[in-house]
Structure formats: structure tokens, C-alpha cells
Coordinates of C-alpha atoms (C1' of nucleotides) in Angstrom, one line a residue:
Chain A
M1 CA 0.2 0.0 0.1
I2 CA 2.8 2.3 0.6
V3 CA 5.9 2.3 -1.5
I4 CA 9.1 4.3 -0.8
D5 CA 10.7 5.8 -3.7
Y6 CA 14.1 6.4 -2.9
K7 CA 14.8 8.1 -6.6
D8 CA 12.3 10.8 -5.5
R9 CA 13.7 13.8 -4.0
R10 CA 11.4 14.2 -1.7
P11 CA 12.0 13.1 1.9
I12 CA 10.7 9.7 3.0
Y13 CA 8.4 11.2 5.8
E14 CA 6.7 13.8 3.1
Q15 CA 5.9 10.6 0.6
I16 CA 4.3 8.9 3.2
V17 CA 2.2 11.7 4.3
E18 CA 1.3 12.3 0.7
R19 CA 0.3 8.4 0.4
F20 CA -1.9 8.6 2.9
Q21 CA -3.5 11.6 2.2
E22 CA -4.6 10.1 -1.1
L23 CA -5.5 6.6 0.2
I24 CA -7.7 8.7 2.9
L25 CA -9.4 11.0 0.4
K26 CA -10.1 8.4 -1.8
G27 CA -11.8 6.5 0.5
V28 CA -9.5 3.6 0.6
L29 CA -9.1 3.8 4.4
E30 CA -12.4 4.2 6.1
A31 CA -12.9 6.8 8.9
D32 CA -12.0 5.5 12.5
S33 CA -10.2 2.5 11.0
Q34 CA -6.7 1.9 12.6
L35 CA -3.5 2.7 10.9
P36 CA -0.5 0.4 11.2
S37 CA 1.6 1.4 14.2
V38 CA 4.5 3.4 14.1
R39 CA 7.0 0.3 15.0
N40 CA 4.9 -2.1 12.5
L41 CA 5.0 0.4 9.5
A42 CA 8.7 1.1 10.1
M43 CA 9.4 -2.7 9.9
E44 CA 7.2 -3.3 7.1
L45 CA 8.9 -0.1 5.1
S46 CA 12.6 -1.0 6.8
I47 CA 12.5 2.6 7.7
N48 CA 13.5 4.2 11.4
P49 CA 10.5 4.5 13.5
N50 CA 11.1 8.0 14.0
T51 CA 10.3 8.8 10.2
I52 CA 7.1 7.2 10.5
Q53 CA 6.3 8.9 13.7
K54 CA 7.2 12.4 11.8
A55 CA 4.8 11.4 9.3
Y56 CA 1.9 10.5 11.7
S57 CA 2.5 13.5 13.5
E58 CA 2.2 15.7 10.2
L59 CA -0.8 13.6 9.3
E60 CA -2.6 14.5 12.6
R61 CA -1.8 18.1 12.5
Q62 CA -3.6 18.3 9.2
G63 CA -6.5 16.6 10.4
Y64 CA -6.0 13.4 8.8
I65 CA -5.8 11.2 11.4
Y66 CA -6.2 11.1 15.0
S67 CA -3.7 9.3 17.7
V68 CA -4.9 7.9 20.9
M69 CA -1.8 7.2 23.6
G70 CA -1.5 3.9 24.3
K71 CA -4.3 2.5 21.5
G72 CA -3.0 3.8 17.8
S73 CA -3.4 5.6 15.0
F74 CA -7.1 6.2 13.6
I75 CA -8.3 7.6 10.2
A76 CA -10.2 11.0 10.8
V77 CA -13.5 11.8 9.1
T78 CA -12.7 13.1 5.9
D79 CA -15.4 15.3 4.5
R80 CA -13.9 18.5 5.4
L81 CA -10.6 17.3 3.7
I82 CA -12.1 16.3 0.6
K83 CA -13.9 19.6 -0.1
K84 CA -10.7 21.4 0.8
K85 CA -8.7 19.2 -1.6
K86 CA -11.2 20.0 -4.3
E87 CA -10.8 23.7 -3.4
E88 CA -7.2 23.5 -3.9
I89 CA -7.7 21.7 -7.4
L90 CA -9.8 24.6 -8.5
D91 CA -7.5 27.1 -6.9
A92 CA -4.3 25.5 -9.0
A93 CA -6.5 25.7 -12.2
S94 CA -7.2 29.5 -11.5
Q95 CA -3.2 29.9 -11.0
L96 CA -2.4 27.8 -14.2
V97 CA -4.9 30.0 -16.4
K98 CA -3.1 33.0 -15.1
L99 CA 0.4 31.6 -16.2
A100 CA -1.2 30.1 -19.4
K101 CA -2.3 34.1 -20.2
E102 CA 1.0 35.2 -19.4
Y103 CA 2.9 33.1 -21.9
G104 CA 0.3 33.5 -24.3
V105 CA -1.3 30.3 -24.6
T106 CA -4.7 30.8 -26.2
K107 CA -8.3 29.8 -24.4
D108 CA -8.9 27.7 -27.2
E109 CA -5.7 25.6 -26.8
F110 CA -6.2 25.5 -23.1
T111 CA -9.7 24.7 -23.0
R112 CA -9.1 21.8 -25.9
V113 CA -7.0 20.0 -23.2
I114 CA -9.1 20.4 -20.6
I115 CA -12.2 19.0 -22.4
E116 CA -10.3 16.0 -23.7
G117 CA -8.9 15.3 -20.5
F118 CA -12.4 15.1 -19.2
K119 CA -13.3 12.8 -22.2
E120 CA -11.4 10.1 -21.2
E121 CA -13.4 8.7 -18.6
Y122 CA -11.8 5.4 -17.0
D123 CA -8.4 5.6 -17.1
D124 CA -7.6 5.3 -13.4
Chain B
M5 CA 14.7 43.3 -11.1
I6 CA 15.8 40.7 -9.1
V7 CA 14.2 40.5 -5.3
I8 CA 14.9 38.0 -2.8
D9 CA 12.3 36.8 -0.9
Y10 CA 13.8 35.5 2.4
K11 CA 10.3 34.2 4.1
D12 CA 10.0 32.1 0.7
R13 CA 10.9 28.5 1.7
R14 CA 12.5 27.9 -1.8
P15 CA 16.1 28.0 -2.0
I16 CA 17.4 31.7 -3.2
Y17 CA 19.5 30.4 -6.0
E18 CA 16.3 28.8 -7.2
Q19 CA 14.4 31.9 -6.8
I20 CA 16.8 33.6 -8.9
V21 CA 16.6 30.9 -11.6
E22 CA 12.8 31.5 -11.7
R23 CA 12.9 35.2 -11.9
F24 CA 15.6 35.1 -14.6
Q25 CA 13.4 32.6 -16.6
E26 CA 10.4 34.8 -16.3
L27 CA 12.3 38.0 -17.3
I28 CA 13.7 36.0 -20.4
L29 CA 10.4 34.3 -21.5
K30 CA 8.7 37.6 -21.1
G31 CA 10.8 39.3 -23.5
V32 CA 12.4 41.7 -20.9
L33 CA 15.7 40.3 -21.3
E34 CA 16.5 40.7 -25.0
A35 CA 18.6 37.8 -27.0
D36 CA 22.3 38.0 -26.8
S37 CA 22.1 40.9 -24.2
Q38 CA 24.4 40.6 -21.4
L39 CA 23.7 39.3 -17.6
P40 CA 25.2 41.3 -14.7
S41 CA 28.6 39.5 -13.5
V42 CA 28.1 37.1 -11.0
R43 CA 30.4 39.3 -8.7
N44 CA 28.3 42.5 -9.2
L45 CA 24.7 40.7 -8.9
A46 CA 26.0 38.9 -5.9
M47 CA 27.1 42.4 -4.4
E48 CA 24.0 43.8 -5.7
L49 CA 22.0 41.4 -3.6
S50 CA 24.3 41.1 -0.6
I51 CA 24.4 37.5 -1.5
N52 CA 27.2 34.6 -1.6
P53 CA 28.6 34.9 -5.3
N54 CA 28.4 30.8 -4.9
T55 CA 24.6 31.2 -4.7
I56 CA 24.6 33.4 -8.2
Q57 CA 26.9 31.1 -10.0
K58 CA 25.2 27.9 -9.1
A59 CA 21.7 30.0 -10.4
Y60 CA 23.7 30.8 -13.8
S61 CA 24.9 27.6 -14.2
E62 CA 21.2 26.0 -13.6
L63 CA 20.3 28.7 -16.2
E64 CA 22.9 27.4 -18.7
R65 CA 21.8 23.9 -18.3
Q66 CA 18.4 24.9 -19.1
G67 CA 19.3 26.7 -22.4
Y68 CA 18.4 29.7 -21.3
I69 CA 21.7 31.5 -21.2
Y70 CA 25.0 30.8 -22.6
S71 CA 28.5 31.8 -21.0
V72 CA 31.6 33.1 -23.0
M73 CA 34.6 32.7 -21.4
G74 CA 36.2 35.8 -20.3
K75 CA 33.4 37.7 -21.3
G76 CA 30.2 37.0 -19.6
S77 CA 26.8 35.4 -19.6
F78 CA 24.4 36.3 -22.4
I79 CA 20.5 35.5 -22.9
A80 CA 20.0 32.8 -25.4
V81 CA 17.6 32.8 -28.3
T82 CA 14.2 32.3 -26.4
D83 CA 11.4 30.9 -29.4
R84 CA 12.3 27.2 -28.5
L85 CA 11.9 27.9 -24.7
I86 CA 8.6 29.9 -25.2
K87 CA 7.2 26.9 -27.1
K88 CA 8.6 24.5 -24.5
K89 CA 6.9 26.4 -21.6
K90 CA 3.3 26.6 -23.0
E91 CA 3.7 22.7 -23.8
E92 CA 4.5 22.6 -19.9
I93 CA 1.5 24.4 -19.1
L94 CA -0.6 22.5 -21.2
D95 CA 0.9 19.3 -19.6
A96 CA 0.2 20.7 -16.1
A97 CA -3.2 21.5 -17.1
S98 CA -3.7 17.9 -18.4
Q99 CA -2.3 16.5 -15.0
L100 CA -4.4 18.5 -13.1
V101 CA -7.7 17.7 -15.1
K102 CA -6.5 14.0 -14.2
L103 CA -6.4 15.1 -10.4
A104 CA -9.5 16.6 -10.5
K105 CA -11.5 13.5 -12.1
E106 CA -9.9 11.4 -9.1
Y107 CA -11.4 13.6 -6.3
G108 CA -15.0 14.3 -8.0
V109 CA -14.3 17.8 -9.4
T110 CA -17.0 17.9 -12.1
K111 CA -16.4 19.0 -15.4
D112 CA -18.8 22.1 -14.9
E113 CA -16.9 23.3 -11.8
F114 CA -13.9 22.9 -13.4
T115 CA -14.4 24.7 -16.8
R116 CA -16.0 27.5 -15.1
V117 CA -13.0 28.5 -12.9
I118 CA -11.2 28.3 -16.5
I119 CA -13.3 30.7 -18.1
E120 CA -13.6 33.1 -15.4
G121 CA -10.0 32.9 -15.3
F122 CA -9.5 33.7 -19.2
K123 CA -12.1 36.7 -18.8
E124 CA -10.2 39.0 -16.7
E125 CA -8.0 40.1 -19.3
Y126 CA -5.9 42.9 -17.7
D127 CA -4.8 41.9 -14.6
D128 CA -0.8 41.8 -14.6
Chain C
M18 CA -23.3 9.2 32.2
I19 CA -19.6 8.7 31.2
V20 CA -18.4 9.1 27.7
I21 CA -15.0 9.0 26.3
D22 CA -13.9 11.1 23.4
Y23 CA -11.0 9.2 21.8
K24 CA -10.3 12.3 19.5
D25 CA -9.8 14.1 22.8
R26 CA -5.9 14.0 23.3
R27 CA -6.0 14.1 27.1
P28 CA -5.5 10.5 28.5
I29 CA -8.7 8.3 28.9
Y30 CA -8.1 8.1 32.7
E31 CA -8.0 11.7 32.9
Q32 CA -11.2 12.2 31.0
I33 CA -13.0 9.8 33.4
V34 CA -11.5 11.5 36.6
E35 CA -12.7 14.9 35.3
R36 CA -16.3 13.7 34.5
F37 CA -16.5 12.4 37.9
Q38 CA -15.3 15.4 39.5
E39 CA -17.9 17.5 37.5
L40 CA -20.8 14.7 38.4
I41 CA -19.8 15.0 41.8
L42 CA -19.1 18.6 42.5
K43 CA -22.7 19.5 40.6
G44 CA -24.4 17.2 43.0
V45 CA -25.7 14.6 40.5
L46 CA -23.8 11.8 42.4
E47 CA -24.9 12.1 46.2
A48 CA -22.3 11.7 48.8
D49 CA -21.9 8.1 50.3
S50 CA -23.4 6.6 47.3
Q51 CA -21.5 3.8 45.5
L52 CA -19.8 4.1 42.2
P53 CA -19.8 1.4 39.9
S54 CA -17.2 -1.4 40.1
V55 CA -14.0 -1.2 38.5
R56 CA -14.9 -4.2 36.2
N57 CA -18.3 -3.1 35.4
L58 CA -17.3 0.2 34.4
A59 CA -14.4 -1.1 32.3
M60 CA -17.0 -3.4 30.6
E61 CA -19.7 -0.7 29.9
L62 CA -17.2 1.7 28.8
S63 CA -15.0 -1.2 26.9
I64 CA -11.8 0.1 28.3
N65 CA -9.2 -1.8 30.1
P66 CA -9.7 -2.1 33.8
N67 CA -6.4 -0.9 34.8
T68 CA -7.3 2.7 33.0
I69 CA -10.5 2.9 35.6
Q70 CA -8.5 1.8 38.4
K71 CA -5.9 4.5 37.6
A72 CA -9.0 7.0 37.5
Y73 CA -10.6 5.8 40.8
S74 CA -7.0 5.9 42.4
E75 CA -6.7 9.3 41.4
L76 CA -10.2 10.5 42.6
E77 CA -9.5 8.9 46.1
R78 CA -6.0 10.8 46.3
Q79 CA -7.8 14.2 45.6
G80 CA -10.3 13.3 48.1
Y81 CA -13.5 13.0 46.1
I82 CA -14.1 9.3 46.6
Y83 CA -13.3 6.6 49.3
S84 CA -12.8 3.3 49.3
V85 CA -14.0 0.7 51.5
M86 CA -12.0 -2.8 51.2
G87 CA -14.5 -5.6 49.7
K88 CA -17.3 -3.4 49.4
G89 CA -16.8 -0.8 46.9
S90 CA -16.0 3.1 46.1
F91 CA -18.2 5.7 47.5
I92 CA -18.7 9.4 47.0
A93 CA -17.2 11.6 49.6
V94 CA -18.7 14.4 51.6
T95 CA -18.3 17.4 48.6
D96 CA -18.8 20.7 50.4
R97 CA -15.1 21.5 51.1
L98 CA -14.3 20.4 47.4
I99 CA -16.7 22.8 46.2
K100 CA -15.2 25.5 48.2
K101 CA -12.0 24.5 46.7
K102 CA -13.2 24.4 42.9
K103 CA -14.5 27.7 43.7
E104 CA -11.1 29.2 45.0
E105 CA -9.3 27.5 41.7
I106 CA -11.6 29.5 39.7
L107 CA -10.9 32.7 41.3
D108 CA -7.2 31.8 41.0
A109 CA -7.3 31.1 37.5
A110 CA -9.2 34.5 36.8
S111 CA -6.6 36.3 38.8
Q112 CA -3.7 34.7 36.6
L113 CA -5.8 35.4 33.6
V114 CA -5.9 38.9 34.3
K115 CA -2.1 38.9 35.1
L116 CA -1.9 37.7 31.3
A117 CA -4.0 40.0 30.0
K118 CA -2.2 42.9 31.3
E119 CA 1.4 41.2 30.2
Y120 CA -0.2 41.6 26.4
G121 CA -1.6 44.8 26.6
V122 CA -5.5 43.6 26.9
T123 CA -7.3 46.7 28.3
K124 CA -9.5 46.2 31.4
D125 CA -12.4 47.3 29.4
E126 CA -12.1 44.6 26.9
F127 CA -11.8 42.0 29.5
T128 CA -14.7 43.3 31.7
R129 CA -17.2 43.5 28.8
V130 CA -16.3 39.8 28.2
I131 CA -16.8 38.9 31.9
I132 CA -20.1 40.8 31.9
E133 CA -21.5 39.5 29.0
G134 CA -20.6 36.0 30.0
F135 CA -22.8 36.7 33.6
K136 CA -25.7 37.8 31.6
E137 CA -26.5 34.8 29.5
E138 CA -27.8 32.9 32.6
Y139 CA -29.3 30.0 31.4
D140 CA -27.2 28.4 28.7
D141 CA -25.9 24.9 30.4
Chain D
M18 CA 17.0 33.7 28.1
I19 CA 15.7 30.2 27.8
V20 CA 15.8 28.2 30.9
I21 CA 14.7 24.5 31.1
D22 CA 12.5 23.2 33.9
Y23 CA 13.4 19.4 34.3
K24 CA 10.6 19.3 36.9
D25 CA 8.1 20.6 34.5
R26 CA 6.0 17.9 33.2
R27 CA 5.9 19.3 29.6
P28 CA 8.7 18.1 27.1
I29 CA 11.5 20.4 26.5
Y30 CA 10.6 21.0 23.0
E31 CA 7.2 22.6 24.4
Q32 CA 8.8 24.6 27.0
I33 CA 11.4 26.2 24.3
V34 CA 8.5 27.0 21.9
E35 CA 6.2 28.5 24.6
R36 CA 9.4 30.6 25.8
F37 CA 10.2 31.9 22.7
Q38 CA 6.5 33.0 21.8
E39 CA 6.8 35.0 24.9
L40 CA 9.9 36.6 24.0
I41 CA 8.5 37.2 20.7
L42 CA 4.9 38.7 21.7
K43 CA 6.3 40.9 24.5
G44 CA 8.9 42.5 21.9
V45 CA 12.0 41.2 23.5
L46 CA 12.8 39.8 20.0
E47 CA 12.5 42.1 17.2
A48 CA 11.0 41.5 13.8
D49 CA 13.7 39.9 11.7
S50 CA 16.6 39.8 14.0
Q51 CA 18.1 36.1 14.0
L52 CA 17.7 33.3 16.4
P53 CA 20.5 31.5 17.8
S54 CA 21.4 28.7 15.5
V55 CA 20.0 25.3 16.3
R56 CA 23.5 23.8 17.1
N57 CA 24.5 26.9 19.6
L58 CA 21.2 26.8 21.6
A59 CA 21.9 22.9 21.6
M60 CA 25.3 23.4 23.1
E61 CA 24.2 26.2 25.5
L62 CA 21.1 24.5 26.8
S63 CA 23.1 20.8 26.9
I64 CA 20.3 19.5 24.8
N65 CA 20.3 17.4 21.8
P66 CA 19.9 19.4 18.4
N67 CA 16.8 17.5 17.1
T68 CA 15.0 18.9 20.1
I69 CA 15.9 22.6 19.4
Q70 CA 14.9 21.7 15.6
K71 CA 11.7 20.4 16.8
A72 CA 10.8 23.4 18.9
Y73 CA 12.2 25.6 15.9
S74 CA 10.0 23.8 13.2
E75 CA 7.1 23.9 15.3
L76 CA 7.6 27.8 15.9
E77 CA 7.8 28.0 11.9
R78 CA 4.7 26.3 11.8
Q79 CA 2.9 28.6 14.0
G80 CA 4.3 31.5 12.3
Y81 CA 6.4 33.0 14.9
I82 CA 9.6 32.5 13.1
Y83 CA 11.2 31.8 9.5
S84 CA 14.1 29.8 8.5
V85 CA 16.4 30.0 5.4
M86 CA 18.2 27.1 4.8
G87 CA 21.9 27.8 5.0
K88 CA 21.1 31.4 6.8
G89 CA 19.6 30.5 10.0
S90 CA 16.2 31.3 11.5
F91 CA 14.7 34.5 11.9
I92 CA 11.9 36.3 14.2
A93 CA 8.8 36.9 11.8
V94 CA 6.6 40.0 11.9
T95 CA 4.1 39.3 15.1
D96 CA 1.3 42.0 14.9
R97 CA -1.0 39.3 13.8
L98 CA 0.5 36.9 16.4
I99 CA -0.1 39.5 19.3
K100 CA -3.8 40.0 18.1
K101 CA -4.6 36.4 18.3
K102 CA -3.0 36.1 21.6
K103 CA -5.2 39.2 22.8
E104 CA -8.3 36.9 21.5
E105 CA -7.1 33.7 23.1
I106 CA -7.2 35.3 26.2
L107 CA -10.6 37.0 25.9
D108 CA -11.5 33.2 24.9
A109 CA -10.0 32.1 28.1
A110 CA -11.7 34.4 30.5
S111 CA -15.4 33.8 28.5
Q112 CA -14.8 29.9 29.5
L113 CA -13.6 30.7 32.8
V114 CA -17.1 32.7 33.3
K115 CA -19.1 30.0 32.0
L116 CA -17.1 27.4 34.6
A117 CA -17.8 29.9 37.4
K118 CA -21.5 30.1 36.8
E119 CA -21.5 26.2 36.9
Y120 CA -20.1 26.3 40.0
G121 CA -21.5 28.9 41.8
V122 CA -19.3 31.5 41.7
T123 CA -21.2 35.1 41.9
K124 CA -20.6 37.7 39.6
D125 CA -19.5 40.0 42.4
E126 CA -16.9 37.5 44.0
F127 CA -15.5 37.2 40.2
T128 CA -15.3 40.8 39.4
R129 CA -13.8 41.7 42.7
V130 CA -11.1 39.7 41.7
I131 CA -10.5 41.1 38.1
I132 CA -10.8 44.7 39.6
E133 CA -8.1 43.6 42.1
G134 CA -6.1 42.2 39.1
F135 CA -5.9 45.0 37.1
K136 CA -5.4 47.7 40.0
E137 CA -2.1 46.0 40.9
E138 CA -0.2 48.2 38.0
Y139 CA 3.5 47.3 38.1
D140 CA 4.0 44.0 39.2
D141 CA 5.8 42.4 36.3
Chain E
dG27 C1' 28.1 27.6 9.0
dT28 C1' 22.9 26.5 8.8
dG29 C1' 18.6 24.3 9.0
dG30 C1' 16.5 19.8 7.5
dT31 C1' 16.1 14.6 7.4
dC32 C1' 17.3 10.1 8.9
dT33 C1' 19.0 6.2 11.6
dA34 C1' 19.6 3.6 15.6
dG35 C1' 18.0 3.2 20.0
dA36 C1' 16.5 4.2 24.9
dC37 C1' 12.6 5.5 28.0
dC38 C1' 8.1 7.2 29.7
dA39 C1' 3.0 7.5 30.3
dC40 C1' -0.8 5.2 28.8
dA41 C1' -4.2 1.0 27.6
Chain F
dG25 C1' 1.6 -2.9 22.8
dT26 C1' 1.1 2.2 21.4
dG27 C1' 2.1 6.9 20.5
dG28 C1' 5.5 10.5 22.0
dT29 C1' 9.9 12.1 23.6
dC30 C1' 14.9 12.3 23.7
dT31 C1' 19.9 11.7 22.9
dA32 C1' 23.9 10.7 19.7
dG33 C1' 25.5 11.0 15.6
dA34 C1' 25.5 11.0 10.6
dC35 C1' 24.8 13.0 6.0
dC36 C1' 22.6 16.5 2.8
dA37 C1' 21.9 20.7 0.3
dC38 C1' 22.4 25.5 0.5
dA39 C1' 24.9 30.0 1.5

DNA sequence: GTGGTCTAGACCACA
DNA sequence: GTGGTCTAGACCACA
């Protein structure tokens, strides 16, 4: 479920954070279900527990999971997070249009790419 | 022309690279015109010359500038770079659509943002 | 009567202690009435008995309950505890004023909040 | 300037965070002035650099400082933070009033403590 | 030199 | 067992 890419320039803990965000936002991991323990995931990925700990702390800070001392870490409710993610995507789109205009990409060129992208329905 | 934002978390050399890319692609700096010397720009920005050197090396590697031993660094011809930049923007748009679909952003929501973005003609 | 909030970052035993303090101080639990046994409460809350034991020990240490060997745990007389609680609240108020002054909160701003708070008579 | 209290139950990194927050909010440390380096402060306090690093990361996350790779850590602008701190204090006051009412502390008892607190003008 | 990441391993409170 | 904190020490990119 989690794969570390050592060629990736991003730090390991960040890769773990992003992978869990994805699994959580897409509903692969259900609300209140338990994550692997810090130690177990560390063993499984052959990574230091401190690095996992750092990833989990960040996920908790961002509201993706909650940790209970002595019990474990659990998936948080995600409605709010999914909504936030959608807003981020639309913001990114808005920024990209701004950039496109600055470099002379026409509205036609741009919208063609968008429309084609939405046509391909089943690619994931 | 170049402003370093120390609160920006990106490294300084990267900020310089991006700023020059922008100035070159938008035609502010003309082809074959000379860039400030490493030393001068370092002095002007109160920055370590190593940092400027790194930025210039990166710009040369990307084809934005060329160096002439003993003479200095000069702006490269930019037609090819502008075309490449446009392609990058369209690729980014394509990737963003893919992401949008994965998180359930509808075609309507997405295109509305695009269309509105292109309406605001004169904001830069 | 007792509800554990696993998303609360405080330890479970502490949540239980505070909840009983509240129930006792507010007179919901009467003096000399018996508390549920460690085992029963543990079962009811689906919680480790050690955790309940720790909470009861803490409540006994603070004088909220007393244990009779072989019989169980009972609510202590509360007059003294209520008085102590009031003093704690007034001490906290005093500390807060000190802090307010340090950070430039004016007497007016502060007292306005207090007065408004006392106006809302029936909100619990 | 920074003193660690080993009898304090709070973690070391948290003590450091709170102490810096105080020094920054009270204006003892000016905007854009440099903090001691992670290594130096670690040496000075006889503490592991990782612990200082954790404190600085938290301060940066909260907007109290900003870190520049290769240069150091610096105090951020604090206007917004001071305002936020004041709001926190007033919120705490509001919560305390709520508690006071629940336990039968009268408005008179409460306001007397407040007024007396504001009288003592020069106690810090 | 400076911050940032990571490993290895210990100890703690809590459940 | 579980998360959280901390030490000791290494290595990296950046300035």
C-alpha cells in the first residue's frame, strides 16, 4: 500500500504523508479504522520509526488522522478534507490559467486540453 | 529586477533561476544581451557569489543563457523556450484535470474556473 | 453518564477523573452513594480495567471518593471540594488578568467579556 | 534567556516553544532578528540539536519565526500573532466565566478579583 | 556554518 | 503493545 521511492527527491516522511492523504481522501481507508502502528510500518518499510512518527504527526496536524496514546492511530472523518482538496485543485487551475495567459497560451488551446482530459472517462 | 524573498522557503538560487526565466520568456531581457556578472549581482543582492554561480549554471543547463569565457553570460534565443514553456503549461493542465476527476471535481466546476480566469483580461 | 472521547488528546483516565469530578461537584452523584465497580465500568465503556483503576485511585487521592475494602468505592462529602473548586476558579481568573495585562488587553475589553458572560443566565 | 525546567512535566521542546513565543510576543526579540542557531542553542542548553530543531519547526509552523536554509532562523512579524494572543486570552476569560457560573461563583466574587488584578499596575 | 532529514536505540506514560 | 520524547551522531543541500 505504501511504497517509498528512493529516487524521489522529496523526503521519505513527506512521501508517506502524501500517500496516506491519497488513500484517505479516496476512501480506501475508512473513517476510524486503525493505521499500522509506528513500529510495524517502520519494520515493513525498513525505515526508522522516527521517520514514521514524523509522518503520522504531520498527518495528525493536518487533520487526516488522530492518535490515541496507548491505543494507536486512526483515520479521521474526511468530508471537510475532501472539500478542501477540491478547492485546492480549483485554485491550482485558476493559477494555471493566469500563467497560461502570461505566456500567450490561448483560451482555445487551453480548453481543448481540459475537454479532452474530461473525455477519457476510465483511465485510473 | 531581482528580489529575494527570504521568507520564501525555496532556496535563493532557485528564486533567482525562476526570476530570470520569467524575465527572459517575457522578453524583458533580449536575446544576446549580457547578464550582470556573478560578482556584481552578488554584491547588489548582498548574496554569496556561490549562490549566483549556481543559479547561472542552472540557467545555462536549461538553455536560457550561454557563457563566453572571459566575456560573461548572455541571454539565449528564446523561441524554442517559449514553445517549451507553453507545452509545460498545457501538460500541467492535463495533469490537473486527471487529479480533478480522481477527487470528483465536475467538468462544470472546472471549466467555470477556467472561463472566468480567461475573462479577466488585463490583470498583470 | 461517562463518555470517552477518543479524539480528545487527554488520556482516557484523565477524562474519566474529570467527568466524575464534575458529576460529584454538581451534586449529580450524592455523598456516600456507590460508584460502579472497576470491572463493571470497564466493561460498560469497553476499556481496560487498569485505566478505570487509575482514575479511581486519582479520585481517591484528591478526596472525591473513598474506598472500602471488599465493598467498593463511594462518593465523599463535597462541601470542602466545592469551596476548593471555587477558589481554583478565582485563582485562574487572577492569573488570567495578569496575563491580559502583560499582553496589553485593556480592563475595558476584559470586563466587557466577563459581564457578557454573566448575562447569559441559562445556557447549560 | 531560555531556561529548561526539568521538573516541569511538559516536554523540553514545548517549553522552548512557549518561551520563544513569550519573548517574541512581548517584543524582546525584534522582527527579522536572528535566533541562535540550532547547534548553538543546543550546546548552550546542553540539549540534543534534534530537540531544538523540533521546537524551531513548531515555531515556524505557528508563524513565529521563519527559517532560511543555509542562513538561519529569524523572527517573523508579530502583529497578527499578538492580536491572536489577545483573542485567546479573552476566549479563556469567557470560558472561565462559564465555569464560574456552573459552580456557583457569583458575579460579585468574580469581578472583585478582576478589578483587583487590574489595580496592581506594576507587578511584572 | 545553517537548517533539514534520517538512523539507531532508549525510556516514558498510557491502555 | 502504542504513541511521544529525547539522545547521539551522521549526511545533505544551501549560503
